[in-house]
């Protein structure tokens, strides 16, 4: 059933696929030279209804350096079969080539299937023309491999790409600890995709989402519980473990969606170090942050360390009291057992003496 | 009953009121232990399974607090009963800790080790019963205090530093464990494995014990009842 839906979506996205049989033969194909007759003029542009200018200038160098540099215009704009074309070309359907088992030699992956299930793919399927297709993130004529640092989806660039639509979030992220770190060239710092995933991006209220309330701690712990990553920056790695031992963490592990997760206190796109006065976990802001769930929270909430592990010496008095009780309990058990055996022994003697 | 009653003659040791209190205490403590330890040991499979059986982590908390309210109500009721009712006042005199109990305890140990010639002679309650009673009562009182602090966590956090709440949580858990261990071991031995009652002292259900048992285990009480003409 699901497969059928996806097929239907693909079919809807690929209006050109129906006319696949009618693809013109190689001789009849429109050559690059013919396109540049018009598109090769630098002033070739169109003023759109909303006043924006669409640059239509294309030359033989446009695809140069991109992954598609050996392709020609109509490989993607396959709905153009006559020059000059009378209608505006349709949006490009990358799945024309990029599907598993394609004969074109295009990279084969199921990424597009993941995309169709994602929040963006679903929005497209619902008819939201503003939702992004492949080319909106990966670029159009200038597509580069994701590993290429210049690619629109490269780790250091992807936030900017997402930010073209998600403007406010991008602004928050850019000044957050993660955004600043990435800006400084620290590649370990997460960009949008680091937390939200790449093609499988879901809304945060979708249980499949990596940032769904009960998944947040696991998602953060991918980096924050790793000594090899955090060690480089002198950040503690126990924060996730201590969270999981806390009331919040236990409730979250057992499926509570209203209990605090990492993001509830530290923020999401606007995470900042605690020393930063704008940070939601800065002592000054703690009453407000805790107050979201604990009405009437006061500055006393900021007194003391939040993340503690009673099993470690760093917890101070909590550790020592816990150890004291541990040995008290063991001692009590041993004393009780000793008393029981002694008393039984005595009782046997007492019975013998009486009889 | 007369002095000539046969060996199997019985005498009341727990009145109906005490049996009801004992039963309620048993049920609430077991519920609290089950719901409490599942949270304390949530990381192992038994804890995880039990939490699920208890309706998830939030409903578990609800059961725990409901049982706690019942337990605290019992504690208050019991205190009033022991201090102001006629039966309670009599029991209070019997169960009150005296210097004699500590001497009895030491003498029992000496006897058990073969250092003393005679085993101590107990009244209605020997040191075993008294230590358990006062241990459990003060334990229930203290665990209620830490429990309430944790229950009203928003209120507590307004006045107490975080580490005090961390301590409260640790202490609450270990208090529960300690209380559980003491009650379990003490009961398993004194009410089940002790040769004089094996397999079980029925007094918590019937309220009665055999007179002969009383003569052997609580001779002072036996003599007192005999003097009063009850046996």
Coordinates of C-alpha atoms in Angstrom, one line a residue:
Chain A
X1 CA 0.0 0.0 0.0
X2 CA 2.7 2.3 1.1
X3 CA 4.7 1.5 -2.0
X4 CA 1.8 2.3 -4.2
X5 CA 1.4 5.7 -2.6
X6 CA 5.1 6.4 -3.2
X7 CA 4.7 5.3 -6.8
X8 CA 1.7 7.6 -7.2
X9 CA 3.8 10.4 -5.8
X10 CA 6.7 9.7 -8.1
X11 CA 4.3 9.6 -11.0
X12 CA 2.8 12.9 -10.0
X13 CA 6.3 14.4 -9.7
X14 CA 7.4 13.1 -13.1
X15 CA 5.0 14.4 -15.6
X16 CA 7.7 13.8 -18.2
X17 CA 7.9 10.1 -17.5
X18 CA 4.7 9.4 -19.3
X19 CA 6.2 10.6 -22.5
X20 CA 9.4 8.6 -22.0
X21 CA 8.6 6.5 -25.0
X22 CA 8.4 9.7 -27.1
X23 CA 11.9 10.9 -26.1
X24 CA 13.4 12.2 -29.3
X25 CA 16.3 10.3 -30.9
X26 CA 19.8 11.5 -30.4
X27 CA 19.9 13.5 -33.7
X28 CA 16.7 15.3 -32.9
X29 CA 17.8 16.3 -29.4
X30 CA 18.3 19.9 -28.7
X31 CA 22.0 20.7 -28.5
X32 CA 23.7 23.0 -26.0
X33 CA 24.6 25.4 -28.8
X34 CA 20.9 25.8 -29.7
X35 CA 20.0 26.7 -26.0
X36 CA 22.8 29.2 -25.7
X37 CA 21.5 31.0 -28.8
X38 CA 19.1 32.7 -26.4
X39 CA 20.3 31.8 -22.9
X40 CA 23.9 32.7 -23.7
X41 CA 23.1 36.4 -23.7
X42 CA 24.1 37.9 -20.3
X43 CA 21.1 40.1 -20.3
X44 CA 18.7 37.2 -20.8
X45 CA 16.3 37.4 -17.9
X46 CA 12.7 37.5 -17.0
X47 CA 10.9 39.8 -14.6
X48 CA 8.4 37.8 -12.6
X49 CA 5.0 38.8 -11.5
X50 CA 6.2 39.7 -8.0
X51 CA 8.9 41.9 -9.4
X52 CA 11.7 39.5 -8.8
X53 CA 14.2 39.0 -11.6
X54 CA 14.9 35.5 -12.8
X55 CA 18.3 35.2 -14.4
X56 CA 18.1 32.9 -17.3
X57 CA 21.8 33.3 -18.4
X58 CA 23.4 30.0 -19.1
X59 CA 26.6 29.2 -20.9
X60 CA 28.6 26.1 -21.7
X61 CA 30.5 26.7 -18.4
X62 CA 27.4 26.6 -16.3
X63 CA 27.6 22.9 -15.5
X64 CA 31.4 22.9 -15.4
X65 CA 32.8 21.5 -12.1
X66 CA 29.4 20.2 -11.1
X67 CA 28.7 16.5 -10.8
X68 CA 26.6 16.9 -14.0
X69 CA 29.3 18.5 -16.1
X70 CA 29.0 15.8 -18.8
X71 CA 25.3 16.3 -19.0
X72 CA 23.5 18.6 -21.4
X73 CA 20.5 20.8 -20.9
X74 CA 17.9 18.5 -22.1
X75 CA 19.1 15.6 -20.0
X76 CA 17.3 17.3 -17.1
X77 CA 15.1 19.7 -19.0
X78 CA 13.7 16.7 -21.0
X79 CA 10.4 18.4 -21.6
X80 CA 12.0 20.8 -24.1
X81 CA 11.8 19.4 -27.5
X82 CA 11.6 22.4 -29.7
X83 CA 13.4 25.7 -29.8
X84 CA 12.4 28.3 -28.8
X85 CA 10.2 26.5 -26.2
X86 CA 6.8 28.1 -25.8
X87 CA 6.2 27.1 -22.3
X88 CA 8.1 27.5 -19.1
X89 CA 10.1 24.2 -18.5
X90 CA 8.8 22.1 -15.7
X91 CA 10.6 21.7 -12.4
X92 CA 13.3 19.2 -12.7
X93 CA 12.5 15.7 -11.5
X94 CA 15.8 14.2 -10.3
X95 CA 14.2 10.8 -9.9
X96 CA 14.2 10.7 -13.7
X97 CA 17.7 9.3 -13.3
X98 CA 18.3 8.9 -9.6
X99 CA 16.6 5.7 -8.7
X100 CA 17.9 2.3 -7.8
X101 CA 18.7 0.3 -10.8
X102 CA 18.8 3.2 -13.3
X103 CA 20.7 2.6 -16.6
X104 CA 22.0 6.1 -16.6
X105 CA 24.8 5.4 -14.2
X106 CA 23.5 8.0 -11.8
X107 CA 24.4 7.4 -8.1
X108 CA 21.9 4.8 -6.9
X109 CA 20.3 5.3 -3.6
X110 CA 17.0 5.1 -1.8
X111 CA 17.4 8.6 -0.5
X112 CA 14.5 9.8 -2.6
X113 CA 12.2 7.2 -0.9
X114 CA 13.3 8.6 2.5
X115 CA 12.6 12.1 1.1
X116 CA 9.1 11.3 0.0
X117 CA 8.3 10.1 3.6
X118 CA 9.9 13.2 5.1
X119 CA 8.1 16.3 6.2
X120 CA 9.3 18.0 3.0
X121 CA 8.2 15.2 0.7
X122 CA 4.8 15.0 2.4
X123 CA 4.4 18.8 2.0
X124 CA 5.1 18.5 -1.7
X125 CA 2.7 15.6 -2.0
X126 CA 0.0 17.8 -0.3
X127 CA 0.6 20.4 -3.0
X128 CA 2.7 22.9 -1.1
X129 CA 4.7 24.5 -3.9
X130 CA 7.1 26.1 -1.5
X131 CA 8.3 22.8 0.0
X132 CA 11.8 21.9 -1.2
X133 CA 12.5 19.4 -3.9
X134 CA 16.0 17.9 -4.3
X135 CA 17.3 20.8 -6.3
X136 CA 16.2 23.3 -3.6
X137 CA 18.8 21.9 -1.2
X138 CA 21.4 20.4 -3.5
X139 CA 21.5 23.2 -6.0
X140 CA 20.5 23.2 -9.7
X141 CA 23.3 23.8 -12.2
X142 CA 26.0 23.9 -9.5
X143 CA 25.4 20.5 -7.8
X144 CA 28.5 19.3 -6.0
X145 CA 29.1 16.1 -4.0
X146 CA 28.1 16.5 -0.4
X147 CA 31.7 15.9 0.7
X148 CA 32.9 18.9 -1.4
X149 CA 33.1 21.7 1.1
X150 CA 31.7 24.1 -1.5
X151 CA 28.5 22.0 -1.9
X152 CA 25.2 23.6 -0.8
X153 CA 24.7 20.5 1.4
X154 CA 28.2 20.4 2.7
X155 CA 28.4 20.3 6.5
X156 CA 29.6 23.9 6.7
X157 CA 27.1 25.2 4.1
X158 CA 23.9 23.2 4.8
X159 CA 22.7 25.5 7.6
X160 CA 22.8 28.4 5.2
X161 CA 20.9 26.3 2.6
X162 CA 18.2 25.4 5.1
X163 CA 18.2 29.0 6.3
X164 CA 17.0 30.2 2.9
X165 CA 13.5 29.0 4.0
X166 CA 14.0 28.7 7.8
X167 CA 15.3 32.2 8.2
X168 CA 14.5 32.8 11.9
X169 CA 15.8 29.4 13.0
X170 CA 19.0 30.0 11.0
X171 CA 19.5 33.3 12.8
X172 CA 19.1 31.5 16.2
X173 CA 21.4 28.7 15.2
X174 CA 24.1 31.0 13.7
X175 CA 24.7 32.6 17.1
X176 CA 24.3 29.4 19.1
X177 CA 27.2 27.4 20.5
X178 CA 26.9 24.9 17.6
X179 CA 26.6 27.6 14.9
X180 CA 29.5 29.6 16.2
X181 CA 31.7 26.5 16.5
X182 CA 30.9 25.4 13.0
X183 CA 31.5 28.9 11.8
X184 CA 35.0 28.7 13.3
X185 CA 35.6 25.6 11.3
X186 CA 35.1 23.0 14.1
X187 CA 33.7 20.2 11.9
X188 CA 32.5 18.2 14.9
X189 CA 29.8 20.8 15.6
X190 CA 26.4 19.8 14.3
X191 CA 24.6 21.7 11.6
X192 CA 20.9 21.3 10.9
X193 CA 21.3 17.8 9.5
X194 CA 23.4 16.7 12.4
X195 CA 20.3 16.6 14.6
X196 CA 17.4 16.5 12.1
X197 CA 18.9 14.0 9.7
X198 CA 19.3 14.5 6.0
X199 CA 16.6 13.1 3.8
X200 CA 14.6 11.6 6.7
X201 CA 13.7 14.9 8.2
X202 CA 10.4 14.7 10.2
X203 CA 8.4 17.2 12.2
X204 CA 9.5 17.2 15.8
X205 CA 6.0 15.9 16.8
X206 CA 6.4 12.9 14.6
X207 CA 7.5 9.9 16.6
X208 CA 9.8 8.9 13.8
X209 CA 11.7 12.2 14.2
X210 CA 15.2 12.1 15.6
X211 CA 14.2 15.2 17.6
X212 CA 10.9 13.8 18.9
X213 CA 10.7 14.5 22.7
X214 CA 11.7 11.0 23.8
X215 CA 14.5 10.8 21.2
X216 CA 16.2 14.1 22.0
X217 CA 18.5 12.7 24.7
X218 CA 19.7 9.9 22.5
X219 CA 20.3 12.3 19.6
X220 CA 22.3 14.7 21.8
X221 CA 24.2 11.8 23.3
X222 CA 25.5 10.7 19.9
X223 CA 28.1 13.4 20.4
X224 CA 27.8 14.5 24.0
X225 CA 28.3 11.0 25.4
X226 CA 31.4 10.4 23.2
X227 CA 34.7 11.0 25.0
X228 CA 36.5 11.1 21.7
X229 CA 34.4 14.0 20.5
X230 CA 33.8 15.9 23.7
X231 CA 37.3 15.4 25.0
X232 CA 38.7 17.7 22.3
X233 CA 36.7 20.6 23.7
X234 CA 36.9 19.8 27.4
X235 CA 33.1 19.2 27.7
X236 CA 31.8 16.6 30.2
X237 CA 30.4 13.4 28.8
X238 CA 28.4 12.4 31.9
X239 CA 25.6 14.9 31.2
X240 CA 23.6 12.4 29.3
X241 CA 24.1 9.5 31.8
X242 CA 23.2 11.7 34.7
X243 CA 20.2 13.0 32.9
X244 CA 19.0 9.4 32.3
X245 CA 19.4 8.7 36.1
X246 CA 17.3 11.8 37.0
X247 CA 13.6 11.9 37.4
X248 CA 13.3 13.6 34.1
X249 CA 15.5 11.1 32.3
X250 CA 13.7 8.0 33.8
X251 CA 10.3 9.4 32.9
X252 CA 11.5 10.2 29.4
X253 CA 12.9 6.7 28.9
X254 CA 9.6 5.3 29.9
X255 CA 7.8 7.3 27.3
X256 CA 6.8 10.6 28.9
X257 CA 6.6 13.3 26.3
X258 CA 5.9 16.1 28.8
X259 CA 8.9 15.6 31.0
X260 CA 12.0 17.8 30.4
X261 CA 14.6 16.5 27.9
X262 CA 17.9 18.1 27.0
X263 CA 16.3 20.7 24.7
X264 CA 13.6 21.7 27.3
X265 CA 16.3 23.3 29.5
X266 CA 19.2 24.0 27.1
X267 CA 17.2 25.2 24.1
X268 CA 17.1 23.8 20.6
X269 CA 18.5 26.1 17.9
X270 CA 19.6 28.7 20.4
X271 CA 21.8 26.5 22.7
X272 CA 24.4 28.6 24.3
X273 CA 27.1 27.9 27.0
X274 CA 25.8 28.5 30.5
X275 CA 28.2 31.5 31.0
X276 CA 26.4 33.3 28.2
X277 CA 23.8 35.7 29.7
X278 CA 21.5 34.8 26.8
X279 CA 21.7 31.1 27.6
X280 CA 18.5 29.5 29.0
X281 CA 20.7 27.7 31.6
X282 CA 22.5 30.8 32.7
X283 CA 21.8 31.1 36.4
X284 CA 19.9 34.3 35.8
X285 CA 17.6 32.6 33.4
X286 CA 17.2 29.3 35.2
X287 CA 14.1 30.4 37.2
X288 CA 12.4 31.3 33.9
X289 CA 13.5 28.1 32.2
X290 CA 12.5 25.8 35.1
X291 CA 9.4 27.9 35.5
X292 CA 8.1 26.6 32.1
X293 CA 7.1 23.4 33.9
X294 CA 7.5 24.2 37.6
X295 CA 5.4 27.3 38.1
X296 CA 6.9 29.7 40.7
X297 CA 10.5 28.6 40.2
X298 CA 12.8 31.1 41.9
X299 CA 16.5 31.9 41.8
X300 CA 17.1 29.1 44.3
X301 CA 16.6 26.7 41.4
X302 CA 19.9 27.8 40.1
X303 CA 21.7 26.9 43.3
X304 CA 23.8 23.8 43.0
X305 CA 24.9 21.4 40.2
X306 CA 22.1 20.0 38.1
X307 CA 23.8 17.0 36.5
X308 CA 25.3 14.8 39.3
X309 CA 26.1 11.1 39.5
X310 CA 25.8 9.9 43.1
X311 CA 28.1 7.0 42.2
X312 CA 31.0 9.3 41.5
X313 CA 33.2 11.2 43.9
X314 CA 32.7 14.5 42.1
X315 CA 29.1 14.5 43.5
X316 CA 30.6 15.4 46.9
X317 CA 28.4 14.9 49.9
X318 CA 25.8 13.1 47.8
X319 CA 28.4 10.4 46.9
X320 CA 29.5 10.0 50.5
X321 CA 26.0 9.8 51.9
X322 CA 25.1 7.2 49.2
X323 CA 28.2 5.2 50.0
X324 CA 27.4 5.4 53.8
X325 CA 23.9 4.1 53.2
X326 CA 25.2 1.4 50.9
X327 CA 27.5 0.0 53.6
X328 CA 24.9 0.6 56.3
X329 CA 22.4 -1.6 54.3
X330 CA 25.0 -4.3 53.7
X331 CA 26.1 -4.1 57.4
X332 CA 22.5 -4.3 58.6
X333 CA 21.9 -7.4 56.4
X334 CA 25.0 -9.1 57.7
X335 CA 24.2 -8.2 61.3
X336 CA 20.6 -9.6 60.9
X337 CA 21.8 -12.8 59.3
X338 CA 24.5 -13.2 62.0
X339 CA 21.9 -12.6 64.7
X340 CA 19.5 -15.1 63.1
X341 CA 22.1 -17.9 63.0
X342 CA 23.3 -17.1 66.5
X343 CA 19.8 -17.1 67.9
X344 CA 18.9 -20.4 66.2
X345 CA 22.1 -21.9 67.6
X346 CA 21.2 -20.6 71.1
X347 CA 17.6 -21.7 70.8
X348 CA 18.7 -25.3 70.0
X349 CA 20.8 -25.3 73.0
X350 CA 18.0 -23.9 75.1
X351 CA 15.7 -26.6 73.9
X352 CA 18.2 -29.3 74.7
X353 CA 18.8 -27.9 78.1
X354 CA 15.1 -27.9 78.9
X355 CA 14.4 -31.4 77.8
Chain B
X1 CA -9.9 -20.0 80.5
X2 CA -8.7 -21.7 83.6
X3 CA -5.3 -22.6 84.8
X4 CA -6.0 -26.2 84.0
X5 CA -6.5 -25.5 80.2
X6 CA -4.8 -28.0 78.0
X7 CA -1.5 -27.4 76.3
X8 CA -3.2 -26.4 73.1
X9 CA -5.2 -23.6 74.8
X10 CA -4.9 -20.3 73.1
X11 CA -4.7 -16.7 74.3
X12 CA -5.3 -13.4 72.4
X13 CA -2.0 -11.7 71.4
X14 CA -3.3 -9.4 68.6
X15 CA -6.7 -7.8 68.9
X16 CA -8.8 -7.3 65.8
X17 CA -7.8 -3.6 65.7
X18 CA -4.1 -4.5 65.6
X19 CA -4.6 -7.2 63.0
X20 CA -6.4 -4.7 60.8
X21 CA -3.6 -2.2 61.3
X22 CA -1.0 -4.8 60.7
X23 CA -2.7 -6.0 57.5
X24 CA -3.1 -2.4 56.1
X25 CA 0.5 -1.7 57.0
X26 CA 1.7 -4.8 55.2
X27 CA -0.3 -4.0 52.0
X28 CA 0.8 -0.4 51.9
X29 CA 4.4 -1.2 52.6
X30 CA 4.4 -3.9 49.9
X31 CA 2.8 -1.6 47.3
X32 CA 5.3 1.2 48.2
X33 CA 8.2 -1.2 48.0
X34 CA 7.0 -2.6 44.6
X35 CA 6.5 0.9 43.1
X36 CA 9.5 2.4 44.8
X37 CA 12.1 -0.2 44.0
X38 CA 11.0 -0.3 40.4
X39 CA 12.0 3.3 40.1
X40 CA 15.2 2.8 42.1
X41 CA 16.2 -0.1 40.0
X42 CA 14.6 1.0 36.7
X43 CA 17.7 0.1 34.7
X44 CA 17.4 -3.7 35.2
X45 CA 14.9 -5.9 33.4
X46 CA 12.8 -6.6 36.5
X47 CA 12.4 -2.9 37.2
X48 CA 11.5 -2.2 33.6
X49 CA 9.0 -5.0 33.5
X50 CA 7.4 -4.0 36.8
X51 CA 7.2 -0.3 35.8
X52 CA 5.3 -1.4 32.7
X53 CA 3.0 -3.6 34.8
X54 CA 2.4 -0.7 37.1
X55 CA 1.0 1.3 34.2
X56 CA 4.1 3.2 33.2
X57 CA 6.3 5.5 35.1
X58 CA 3.7 8.2 35.7
X59 CA 1.0 5.9 37.0
X60 CA 3.6 4.1 39.1
X61 CA 4.2 7.4 40.8
X62 CA 0.5 7.9 41.3
X63 CA 0.1 4.5 43.0
X64 CA 3.2 5.2 45.1
X65 CA 1.9 8.5 46.4
X66 CA -1.6 7.1 47.0
X67 CA -0.2 4.3 49.1
X68 CA 2.1 6.8 50.8
X69 CA -0.9 8.9 51.8
X70 CA -2.6 5.8 53.3
X71 CA 0.6 4.9 55.1
X72 CA 1.0 8.3 56.6
X73 CA -2.7 8.3 57.7
X74 CA -2.1 5.0 59.4
X75 CA 1.0 6.4 61.1
X76 CA -1.0 9.3 62.5
X77 CA -3.9 7.1 63.5
X78 CA -1.6 4.6 65.1
X79 CA 0.2 7.4 67.1
X80 CA -3.2 8.6 68.4
X81 CA -4.4 5.1 69.1
X82 CA -1.2 4.2 71.1
X83 CA -1.3 7.5 73.1
X84 CA -4.9 7.9 73.8
X85 CA -7.0 4.7 73.6
X86 CA -7.2 2.3 76.5
X87 CA -5.9 -0.7 74.6
X88 CA -3.2 1.4 73.0
X89 CA -2.0 2.8 76.2
X90 CA -1.6 -0.7 77.7
X91 CA 0.3 -1.8 74.5
X92 CA 2.5 1.3 74.7
X93 CA 3.6 0.3 78.2
X94 CA 4.5 -3.1 76.9
X95 CA 6.3 -2.0 73.8
X96 CA 8.1 1.0 75.3
X97 CA 11.9 0.6 75.1
X98 CA 13.6 0.2 78.5
X99 CA 17.1 -0.3 79.7
X100 CA 16.2 -3.9 80.3
X101 CA 15.7 -4.5 76.6
X102 CA 19.3 -3.6 75.8
X103 CA 20.5 -5.7 78.7
X104 CA 18.3 -8.6 77.4
X105 CA 19.8 -8.1 73.9
X106 CA 23.3 -8.3 75.2
X107 CA 22.5 -11.3 77.5
X108 CA 20.8 -13.1 74.6
X109 CA 24.0 -12.7 72.5
X110 CA 26.1 -13.8 75.4
X111 CA 23.9 -16.8 75.9
X112 CA 23.9 -17.6 72.2
X113 CA 27.7 -17.5 72.2
X114 CA 27.7 -19.7 75.3
X115 CA 29.0 -17.0 77.6
X116 CA 25.9 -16.7 79.8
X117 CA 24.0 -19.5 81.5
X118 CA 20.5 -18.2 81.1
X119 CA 18.5 -16.9 78.1
X120 CA 16.7 -13.6 79.0
X121 CA 13.0 -13.9 80.0
X122 CA 10.8 -11.6 77.9
X123 CA 7.5 -9.9 78.7
X124 CA 4.8 -9.5 76.0
X125 CA 7.4 -8.0 73.7
X126 CA 11.0 -9.0 73.8
X127 CA 13.9 -7.0 72.4
X128 CA 13.3 -8.5 69.0
X129 CA 9.7 -7.2 68.7
X130 CA 10.5 -3.9 70.3
X131 CA 13.6 -3.1 68.1
X132 CA 11.5 -4.0 65.0
X133 CA 8.5 -2.0 66.1
X134 CA 10.5 1.2 66.9
X135 CA 12.8 0.7 63.9
X136 CA 9.9 0.4 61.6
X137 CA 7.9 3.2 63.2
X138 CA 10.7 5.7 63.1
X139 CA 11.6 4.5 59.6
X140 CA 8.1 5.1 58.3
X141 CA 8.1 8.6 59.9
X142 CA 11.5 9.6 58.4
X143 CA 10.7 8.1 55.0
X144 CA 7.5 10.1 55.0
X145 CA 9.4 13.3 55.6
X146 CA 11.8 12.7 52.7
X147 CA 9.0 11.4 50.5
X148 CA 6.9 14.6 51.1
X149 CA 10.0 16.8 50.3
X150 CA 10.3 14.9 47.0
X151 CA 6.6 15.0 46.3
X152 CA 6.4 18.8 46.4
X153 CA 9.6 19.2 44.4
X154 CA 8.7 22.6 43.0
X155 CA 8.1 23.9 46.5
X156 CA 11.2 22.2 47.9
X157 CA 13.4 23.6 45.2
X158 CA 12.4 27.1 46.1
X159 CA 14.0 26.8 49.5
X160 CA 16.5 23.9 49.4
X161 CA 19.7 23.8 47.4
X162 CA 19.7 21.2 44.7
X163 CA 22.2 18.9 46.6
X164 CA 19.7 18.6 49.5
X165 CA 17.1 17.2 47.1
X166 CA 19.7 14.9 45.6
X167 CA 20.5 13.7 49.2
X168 CA 16.8 13.4 49.9
X169 CA 16.3 11.2 47.0
X170 CA 19.3 9.0 47.9
X171 CA 18.2 8.8 51.6
X172 CA 14.6 8.1 50.7
X173 CA 15.6 5.1 48.5
X174 CA 18.0 3.7 51.0
X175 CA 15.6 4.2 53.9
X176 CA 13.1 2.2 51.9
X177 CA 15.7 -0.5 51.2
X178 CA 16.8 -0.6 54.8
X179 CA 13.2 -0.8 56.1
X180 CA 12.4 -3.5 53.6
X181 CA 15.5 -5.6 54.5
X182 CA 14.9 -5.3 58.3
X183 CA 11.2 -6.2 58.1
X184 CA 11.8 -9.0 55.6
X185 CA 14.7 -10.7 57.6
X186 CA 13.1 -10.1 61.0
X187 CA 9.8 -11.5 59.8
X188 CA 11.2 -14.4 57.9
X189 CA 13.1 -15.5 61.0
X190 CA 10.9 -14.5 63.9
X191 CA 7.5 -15.4 62.3
X192 CA 8.5 -18.2 60.0
X193 CA 11.8 -19.9 60.5
X194 CA 12.0 -19.7 64.3
X195 CA 11.5 -23.3 65.4
X196 CA 8.8 -22.3 67.9
X197 CA 6.5 -20.9 65.1
X198 CA 7.6 -22.7 61.9
X199 CA 6.1 -22.6 59.3
X200 CA 4.2 -19.5 60.4
X201 CA 3.0 -17.7 63.5
X202 CA -0.7 -17.5 62.9
X203 CA -1.3 -14.7 65.3
X204 CA -1.5 -12.0 62.5
X205 CA -4.5 -13.8 61.1
X206 CA -6.2 -15.5 64.1
X207 CA -4.9 -13.0 66.8
X208 CA -4.2 -16.0 69.1
X209 CA -1.1 -17.9 70.2
X210 CA -0.8 -21.1 72.2
X211 CA -0.4 -20.6 75.9
X212 CA 2.5 -23.1 75.8
X213 CA 4.3 -21.0 73.2
X214 CA 3.8 -17.9 75.4
X215 CA 5.2 -19.8 78.4
X216 CA 8.4 -20.7 76.5
X217 CA 9.0 -17.5 74.5
X218 CA 7.4 -14.8 76.7
X219 CA 7.5 -16.2 80.2
X220 CA 7.1 -12.9 82.0
X221 CA 3.9 -12.2 80.0
X222 CA 2.7 -15.8 80.8
X223 CA 3.2 -15.3 84.5
X224 CA 1.5 -11.9 84.4
X225 CA -1.6 -13.3 82.6
X226 CA -1.6 -16.2 85.0
X227 CA -1.6 -13.8 87.9
X228 CA -4.4 -11.8 86.4
X229 CA -6.3 -15.0 86.0
X230 CA -6.7 -14.7 82.2
X231 CA -5.0 -18.1 81.6

